[in-house]
PDB file of C-alpha atoms and ligand atoms in Angstrom:
ATOM      1  CA  MET N   1      16.628 -20.471 -20.665  1.00 97.00           C
ATOM      2  CA  GLY N   2      20.165 -20.403 -21.955  1.00 95.00           C
ATOM      3  CA  PRO N   3      22.154 -21.046 -25.102  1.00 94.00           C
ATOM      4  CA  PRO N   4      22.808 -24.596 -26.326  1.00 91.00           C
ATOM      5  CA  GLY N   5      25.300 -26.223 -23.955  1.00 90.00           C
ATOM      6  CA  ALA N   6      24.494 -24.002 -20.976  1.00 94.00           C
ATOM      7  CA  GLY N   7      23.266 -26.976 -18.964  1.00 92.00           C
ATOM      8  CA  LYS N   8      19.527 -26.361 -19.200  1.00 95.00           C
ATOM      9  CA  GLY N   9      18.575 -30.027 -19.421  1.00 95.00           C
ATOM     10  CA  THR N  10      20.628 -31.124 -16.416  1.00 95.00           C
ATOM     11  CA  GLN N  11      19.443 -28.284 -14.229  1.00 98.00           C
ATOM     12  CA  ALA N  12      15.813 -28.498 -15.366  1.00 98.00           C
ATOM     13  CA  VAL N  13      15.572 -32.182 -14.377  1.00 98.00           C
ATOM     14  CA  GLY N  14      16.971 -31.411 -10.914  1.00 97.00           C
ATOM     15  CA  LEU N  15      14.736 -28.394 -10.434  1.00 98.00           C
ATOM     16  CA  ALA N  16      11.605 -30.321 -11.447  1.00 97.00           C
ATOM     17  CA  GLU N  17      12.440 -32.997  -8.866  1.00 97.00           C
ATOM     18  CA  ARG N  18      13.009 -30.346  -6.236  1.00 96.00           C
ATOM     19  CA  ILE N  19       9.619 -28.711  -6.806  1.00 95.00           C
ATOM     20  CA  GLY N  20       7.798 -32.016  -7.419  1.00 95.00           C
ATOM     21  CA  GLY N  21       6.653 -30.893 -10.851  1.00 95.00           C
ATOM     22  CA  ALA N  22       6.886 -32.178 -14.396  1.00 97.00           C
ATOM     23  CA  HIS N  23      10.013 -31.689 -16.484  1.00 98.00           C
ATOM     24  CA  VAL N  24       8.829 -30.620 -19.919  1.00 98.00           C
ATOM     25  CA  SER N  25      11.657 -30.572 -22.452  1.00 98.00           C
ATOM     26  CA  THR N  26      10.671 -29.865 -26.046  1.00 98.00           C
ATOM     27  CA  GLY N  27      14.043 -31.218 -27.226  1.00 96.00           C
ATOM     28  CA  ASP N  28      13.456 -34.507 -25.350  1.00 97.00           C
ATOM     29  CA  ILE N  29       9.924 -34.837 -26.728  1.00 97.00           C
ATOM     30  CA  PHE N  30      11.182 -34.242 -30.267  1.00 97.00           C
ATOM     31  CA  ARG N  31      13.983 -36.778 -29.822  1.00 96.00           C
ATOM     32  CA  ALA N  32      11.547 -39.385 -28.435  1.00 96.00           C
ATOM     33  CA  ASN N  33       9.339 -38.867 -31.486  1.00 96.00           C
ATOM     34  CA  VAL N  34      12.332 -39.179 -33.806  1.00 96.00           C
ATOM     35  CA  SER N  35      13.322 -42.509 -32.295  1.00 96.00           C
ATOM     36  CA  GLU N  36       9.725 -43.776 -32.377  1.00 97.00           C
ATOM     37  CA  GLN N  37       9.549 -42.603 -36.008  1.00 96.00           C
ATOM     38  CA  THR N  38       6.248 -40.814 -35.554  1.00 96.00           C
ATOM     39  CA  GLU N  39       5.028 -38.244 -38.056  1.00 96.00           C
ATOM     40  CA  LEU N  40       5.963 -35.482 -35.616  1.00 96.00           C
ATOM     41  CA  GLY N  41       9.418 -37.046 -35.338  1.00 96.00           C
ATOM     42  CA  ARG N  42       9.903 -37.098 -39.093  1.00 96.00           C
ATOM     43  CA  THR N  43       8.971 -33.417 -39.327  1.00 96.00           C
ATOM     44  CA  ALA N  44      11.157 -32.407 -36.391  1.00 97.00           C
ATOM     45  CA  GLN N  45      14.205 -34.367 -37.474  1.00 96.00           C
ATOM     46  CA  ARG N  46      14.843 -32.340 -40.618  1.00 96.00           C
ATOM     47  CA  TYR N  47      15.072 -29.138 -38.594  1.00 97.00           C
ATOM     48  CA  MET N  48      16.973 -30.556 -35.646  1.00 96.00           C
ATOM     49  CA  ASP N  49      19.669 -32.143 -37.802  1.00 93.00           C
ATOM     50  CA  ALA N  50      20.278 -28.760 -39.433  1.00 93.00           C
ATOM     51  CA  GLY N  51      20.370 -26.908 -36.097  1.00 93.00           C
ATOM     52  CA  GLU N  52      17.182 -25.014 -37.000  1.00 97.00           C
ATOM     53  CA  TYR N  53      14.129 -24.514 -34.823  1.00 98.00           C
ATOM     54  CA  VAL N  54      11.131 -26.723 -35.485  1.00 98.00           C
ATOM     55  CA  PRO N  55       8.275 -24.509 -36.804  1.00 98.00           C
ATOM     56  CA  ASP N  56       6.318 -22.746 -34.077  1.00 98.00           C
ATOM     57  CA  GLU N  57       2.954 -24.275 -34.965  1.00 97.00           C
ATOM     58  CA  VAL N  58       4.355 -27.783 -34.494  1.00 97.00           C
ATOM     59  CA  THR N  59       6.103 -26.981 -31.212  1.00 98.00           C
ATOM     60  CA  ASN N  60       3.236 -24.957 -29.772  1.00 97.00           C
ATOM     61  CA  ALA N  61       0.645 -27.688 -30.385  1.00 95.00           C
ATOM     62  CA  MET N  62       2.894 -30.220 -28.715  1.00 96.00           C
ATOM     63  CA  VAL N  63       3.427 -28.073 -25.607  1.00 96.00           C
ATOM     64  CA  ARG N  64      -0.282 -27.321 -25.354  1.00 94.00           C
ATOM     65  CA  ASP N  65      -0.989 -31.078 -25.168  1.00 93.00           C
ATOM     66  CA  ARG N  66       1.816 -31.725 -22.727  1.00 95.00           C
ATOM     67  CA  LEU N  67       0.853 -29.023 -20.231  1.00 94.00           C
ATOM     68  CA  ALA N  68      -2.722 -30.329 -20.120  1.00 90.00           C
ATOM     69  CA  GLN N  69      -1.536 -33.683 -18.721  1.00 92.00           C
ATOM     70  CA  ASP N  70      -2.130 -34.430 -15.048  1.00 91.00           C
ATOM     71  CA  ASP N  71       1.442 -34.316 -13.822  1.00 92.00           C
ATOM     72  CA  ALA N  72       1.948 -30.826 -15.248  1.00 92.00           C
ATOM     73  CA  LEU N  73      -1.111 -29.442 -13.495  1.00 84.00           C
ATOM     74  CA  LYS N  74       0.778 -29.600 -10.205  1.00 84.00           C
ATOM     75  CA  GLY N  75       3.636 -27.527 -11.545  1.00 92.00           C
ATOM     76  CA  PHE N  76       6.304 -27.798 -14.214  1.00 96.00           C
ATOM     77  CA  VAL N  77       9.715 -26.735 -15.369  1.00 98.00           C
ATOM     78  CA  LEU N  78       9.794 -25.836 -19.041  1.00 98.00           C
ATOM     79  CA  ASP N  79      13.134 -26.694 -20.645  1.00 98.00           C
ATOM     80  CA  GLY N  80      13.874 -25.279 -24.083  1.00 97.00           C
ATOM     81  CA  TYR N  81      10.512 -23.581 -24.445  1.00 98.00           C
ATOM     82  CA  PRO N  82       9.613 -20.828 -25.241  1.00 98.00           C
ATOM     83  CA  ARG N  83      12.373 -20.125 -27.733  1.00 98.00           C
ATOM     84  CA  THR N  84      10.718 -17.541 -29.998  1.00 98.00           C
ATOM     85  CA  VAL N  85       8.528 -14.489 -29.496  1.00 97.00           C
ATOM     86  CA  ASP N  86       5.632 -16.396 -31.079  1.00 97.00           C
ATOM     87  CA  GLN N  87       6.087 -19.187 -28.521  1.00 98.00           C
ATOM     88  CA  VAL N  88       6.005 -16.645 -25.665  1.00 97.00           C
ATOM     89  CA  GLU N  89       2.626 -15.420 -26.891  1.00 97.00           C
ATOM     90  CA  THR N  90       1.290 -18.945 -27.271  1.00 97.00           C
ATOM     91  CA  LEU N  91       2.514 -19.890 -23.801  1.00 97.00           C
ATOM     92  CA  ASP N  92       0.786 -16.855 -22.327  1.00 94.00           C
ATOM     93  CA  GLY N  93      -2.422 -18.068 -23.982  1.00 93.00           C
ATOM     94  CA  ILE N  94      -2.022 -21.669 -22.784  1.00 93.00           C
ATOM     95  CA  LEU N  95      -1.390 -20.565 -19.199  1.00 92.00           C
ATOM     96  CA  GLY N  96      -4.375 -18.265 -19.362  1.00 89.00           C
ATOM     97  CA  GLU N  97      -6.598 -21.165 -20.480  1.00 86.00           C
ATOM     98  CA  LEU N  98      -5.316 -23.349 -17.642  1.00 78.00           C
ATOM     99  CA  ASP N  99      -6.398 -20.692 -15.152  1.00 63.00           C
ATOM    100  CA  GLY N 100      -8.879 -22.181 -12.696  1.00 61.00           C
ATOM    101  CA  GLU N 101      -7.061 -25.496 -12.600  1.00 54.00           C
ATOM    102  CA  GLN N 102      -3.880 -23.928 -11.310  1.00 52.00           C
ATOM    103  CA  GLU N 103      -2.323 -20.534 -10.799  1.00 55.00           C
ATOM    104  CA  ALA N 104      -1.856 -18.999 -14.216  1.00 66.00           C
ATOM    105  CA  GLY N 105       1.472 -17.632 -15.308  1.00 86.00           C
ATOM    106  CA  LEU N 106       5.113 -18.398 -14.756  1.00 95.00           C
ATOM    107  CA  ASP N 107       6.712 -17.963 -11.344  1.00 95.00           C
ATOM    108  CA  ALA N 108      10.174 -17.276 -12.716  1.00 97.00           C
ATOM    109  CA  VAL N 109      12.397 -17.556 -15.757  1.00 98.00           C
ATOM    110  CA  VAL N 110      15.848 -18.923 -14.988  1.00 98.00           C
ATOM    111  CA  ALA N 111      18.556 -17.992 -17.483  1.00 98.00           C
ATOM    112  CA  LEU N 112      21.913 -19.760 -17.360  1.00 97.00           C
ATOM    113  CA  VAL N 113      24.765 -17.470 -18.368  1.00 97.00           C
ATOM    114  CA  VAL N 114      27.869 -19.101 -19.908  1.00 95.00           C
ATOM    115  CA  ASP N 115      30.633 -17.638 -22.088  1.00 91.00           C
ATOM    116  CA  PRO N 116      30.172 -18.603 -25.818  1.00 86.00           C
ATOM    117  CA  GLU N 117      33.588 -20.238 -26.289  1.00 86.00           C
ATOM    118  CA  GLU N 118      33.066 -22.337 -23.145  1.00 89.00           C
ATOM    119  CA  LEU N 119      29.751 -23.458 -24.665  1.00 90.00           C
ATOM    120  CA  ILE N 120      31.298 -24.597 -27.944  1.00 87.00           C
ATOM    121  CA  ALA N 121      33.967 -26.518 -26.015  1.00 88.00           C
ATOM    122  CA  ARG N 122      31.320 -28.254 -23.869  1.00 87.00           C
ATOM    123  CA  LEU N 123      29.212 -29.184 -26.883  1.00 89.00           C
ATOM    124  CA  LEU N 124      32.147 -30.551 -28.865  1.00 88.00           C
ATOM    125  CA  LYS N 125      33.009 -32.718 -25.882  1.00 88.00           C
ATOM    126  CA  ARG N 126      29.402 -33.917 -25.637  1.00 85.00           C
ATOM    127  CA  ALA N 127      29.452 -34.649 -29.385  1.00 85.00           C
ATOM    128  CA  GLU N 128      32.137 -37.283 -28.837  1.00 85.00           C
ATOM    129  CA  THR N 129      29.794 -39.354 -26.693  1.00 86.00           C
ATOM    130  CA  SER N 130      26.179 -38.366 -27.414  1.00 78.00           C
ATOM    131  CA  GLY N 131      25.753 -39.602 -30.973  1.00 75.00           C
ATOM    132  CA  ARG N 132      23.365 -36.690 -31.547  1.00 73.00           C
ATOM    133  CA  ALA N 133      23.249 -35.723 -35.232  1.00 72.00           C
ATOM    134  CA  ASP N 134      23.066 -32.030 -34.238  1.00 75.00           C
ATOM    135  CA  ASP N 135      26.405 -32.202 -32.404  1.00 78.00           C
ATOM    136  CA  THR N 136      28.867 -31.406 -35.225  1.00 84.00           C
ATOM    137  CA  GLU N 137      30.908 -28.199 -35.013  1.00 86.00           C
ATOM    138  CA  GLU N 138      29.164 -26.518 -37.952  1.00 89.00           C
ATOM    139  CA  VAL N 139      25.705 -27.298 -36.589  1.00 90.00           C
ATOM    140  CA  ILE N 140      26.768 -26.314 -33.062  1.00 89.00           C
ATOM    141  CA  ARG N 141      27.911 -22.879 -34.287  1.00 91.00           C
ATOM    142  CA  HIS N 142      24.716 -22.455 -36.278  1.00 93.00           C
ATOM    143  CA  ARG N 143      22.602 -23.309 -33.233  1.00 93.00           C
ATOM    144  CA  GLN N 144      24.378 -20.587 -31.244  1.00 93.00           C
ATOM    145  CA  GLU N 145      23.545 -18.082 -33.996  1.00 95.00           C
ATOM    146  CA  VAL N 146      19.904 -19.143 -34.065  1.00 96.00           C
ATOM    147  CA  TYR N 147      19.781 -18.778 -30.279  1.00 96.00           C
ATOM    148  CA  THR N 148      21.247 -15.260 -30.430  1.00 95.00           C
ATOM    149  CA  ALA N 149      18.832 -14.173 -33.164  1.00 97.00           C
ATOM    150  CA  GLU N 150      15.614 -15.895 -32.047  1.00 97.00           C
ATOM    151  CA  THR N 151      15.811 -16.643 -28.341  1.00 97.00           C
ATOM    152  CA  ALA N 152      18.143 -14.135 -26.651  1.00 96.00           C
ATOM    153  CA  PRO N 153      15.547 -11.343 -27.187  1.00 97.00           C
ATOM    154  CA  LEU N 154      13.199 -13.264 -24.861  1.00 98.00           C
ATOM    155  CA  LEU N 155      15.518 -12.419 -21.958  1.00 98.00           C
ATOM    156  CA  GLN N 156      14.470  -8.804 -22.306  1.00 97.00           C
ATOM    157  CA  VAL N 157      10.783  -9.727 -22.532  1.00 97.00           C
ATOM    158  CA  TYR N 158      10.910 -11.699 -19.278  1.00 98.00           C
ATOM    159  CA  GLY N 159      13.212  -9.102 -17.703  1.00 98.00           C
ATOM    160  CA  GLU N 160      10.561  -6.459 -18.293  1.00 97.00           C
ATOM    161  CA  ARG N 161       8.000  -8.733 -16.643  1.00 96.00           C
ATOM    162  CA  GLY N 162      10.229  -8.980 -13.573  1.00 97.00           C
ATOM    163  CA  LEU N 163      10.540 -12.766 -13.925  1.00 97.00           C
ATOM    164  CA  LEU N 164      14.141 -13.126 -15.079  1.00 98.00           C
ATOM    165  CA  ARG N 165      16.723 -14.705 -12.755  1.00 98.00           C
ATOM    166  CA  GLU N 166      20.161 -14.729 -14.384  1.00 98.00           C
ATOM    167  CA  ILE N 167      22.410 -17.425 -12.953  1.00 98.00           C
ATOM    168  CA  ASP N 168      26.136 -18.006 -13.481  1.00 97.00           C
ATOM    169  CA  GLY N 169      26.159 -21.353 -15.302  1.00 96.00           C
ATOM    170  CA  VAL N 170      29.887 -22.051 -14.829  1.00 95.00           C
ATOM    171  CA  GLY N 171      30.661 -24.458 -12.015  1.00 94.00           C
ATOM    172  CA  SER N 172      29.749 -27.968 -10.945  1.00 96.00           C
ATOM    173  CA  VAL N 173      26.198 -29.249 -11.437  1.00 96.00           C
ATOM    174  CA  ASP N 174      25.613 -28.946  -7.680  1.00 98.00           C
ATOM    175  CA  GLU N 175      27.011 -25.429  -7.487  1.00 98.00           C
ATOM    176  CA  VAL N 176      24.775 -24.204 -10.294  1.00 98.00           C
ATOM    177  CA  ALA N 177      21.758 -26.022  -8.792  1.00 98.00           C
ATOM    178  CA  ALA N 178      22.386 -24.291  -5.456  1.00 98.00           C
ATOM    179  CA  ARG N 179      22.513 -20.886  -7.160  1.00 98.00           C
ATOM    180  CA  ILE N 180      19.197 -21.589  -8.889  1.00 98.00           C
ATOM    181  CA  ALA N 181      17.554 -22.762  -5.671  1.00 98.00           C
ATOM    182  CA  ALA N 182      18.751 -19.637  -3.858  1.00 98.00           C
ATOM    183  CA  ALA N 183      17.495 -17.342  -6.619  1.00 98.00           C
ATOM    184  CA  LEU N 184      14.062 -19.013  -6.458  1.00 97.00           C
ATOM    185  CA  ASP N 185      13.904 -19.056  -2.637  1.00 96.00           C
ATOM    186  CA  LEU N 186      13.624 -22.856  -2.612  1.00 94.00           C
TER     187      LEU N 186
HETATM  188  P1  ADP R   1      19.799 -27.851 -26.354  1.00 89.16           P
HETATM  189  O1  ADP R   1      20.987 -28.661 -26.699  1.00 89.16           O
HETATM  190  O2  ADP R   1      19.899 -26.446 -26.792  1.00 89.16           O
HETATM  191  O3  ADP R   1      19.367 -27.981 -24.932  1.00 89.16           O
HETATM  192  P2  ADP R   1      17.310 -29.125 -27.029  1.00 89.16           P
HETATM  193  O4  ADP R   1      17.625 -30.520 -26.672  1.00 89.16           O
HETATM  194  O5  ADP R   1      16.481 -28.323 -26.103  1.00 89.16           O
HETATM  195  O6  ADP R   1      18.686 -28.375 -27.310  1.00 89.16           O
HETATM  196  O7  ADP R   1      16.634 -29.058 -28.479  1.00 89.16           O
HETATM  197  C1  ADP R   1      17.197 -29.732 -29.592  1.00 89.16           C
HETATM  198  C2  ADP R   1      16.539 -29.236 -30.881  1.00 89.16           C
HETATM  199  O8  ADP R   1      15.111 -29.434 -30.817  1.00 89.16           O
HETATM  200  C3  ADP R   1      16.702 -27.739 -31.162  1.00 89.16           C
HETATM  201  O9  ADP R   1      17.938 -27.426 -31.754  1.00 89.16           O
HETATM  202  C4  ADP R   1      15.498 -27.500 -32.098  1.00 89.16           C
HETATM  203  O10 ADP R   1      15.730 -27.976 -33.398  1.00 89.16           O
HETATM  204  C5  ADP R   1      14.430 -28.364 -31.465  1.00 89.16           C
HETATM  205  N1  ADP R   1      13.650 -27.590 -30.471  1.00 89.16           N
HETATM  206  C6  ADP R   1      13.643 -27.795 -29.124  1.00 89.16           C
HETATM  207  N2  ADP R   1      12.842 -26.915 -28.508  1.00 89.16           N
HETATM  208  C7  ADP R   1      12.319 -26.117 -29.485  1.00 89.16           C
HETATM  209  C8  ADP R   1      11.441 -25.017 -29.487  1.00 89.16           C
HETATM  210  N3  ADP R   1      10.915 -24.523 -28.356  1.00 89.16           N
HETATM  211  N4  ADP R   1      11.124 -24.455 -30.683  1.00 89.16           N
HETATM  212  C9  ADP R   1      11.633 -24.925 -31.812  1.00 89.16           C
HETATM  213  N5  ADP R   1      12.492 -25.947 -31.890  1.00 89.16           N
HETATM  214  C10 ADP R   1      12.840 -26.561 -30.737  1.00 89.16           C
END
């Protein structure tokens, strides 16, 4: 977990490699569907371009399908999901259903902590090169607000479950990766 620009994608890819599991990024799956112009992509694009969350029923169905695929049965790193309280409940249900095929439940929730102004600066820099439609300053600021309102409360939920590992997200990619590995005893 972490606000937009915290480095979730970069770290999640590295962590998935390290544990030999699947990297499941809802943002990546949405973007792939947008470029393939699928129906899911057309639905998602309207929300993404505005910096809004895609509706829970759309996102939840997609994650349910993805986690049932073979590579995810060995283990996975979820990147950008869950992002709402409703998604937490759905994920609990999905993991419960998968019980028997693998250990149910999450091992840990890694939260990257980065100062808000540093985040905006990072995202504006990324906007110069990414070509992502959701990388304009207005949309970037809106996405931070949506994160604070919808997703930040999940930190408390996972904190109460004893799963939360808060990691300083400022530093080089390797430094942050090392902090994550240490926090997860990898
Ligand atoms: P970030 O830059 O924050 O890492 P992502 O690449 O994970 O962003 O996601 C890009 C966009 O895709 C989000 O702003 C949102 O519109 C949509 N999205 C991704 N994951 C979810 C989710 N779990 N629930 C709803 N919308 C999502």
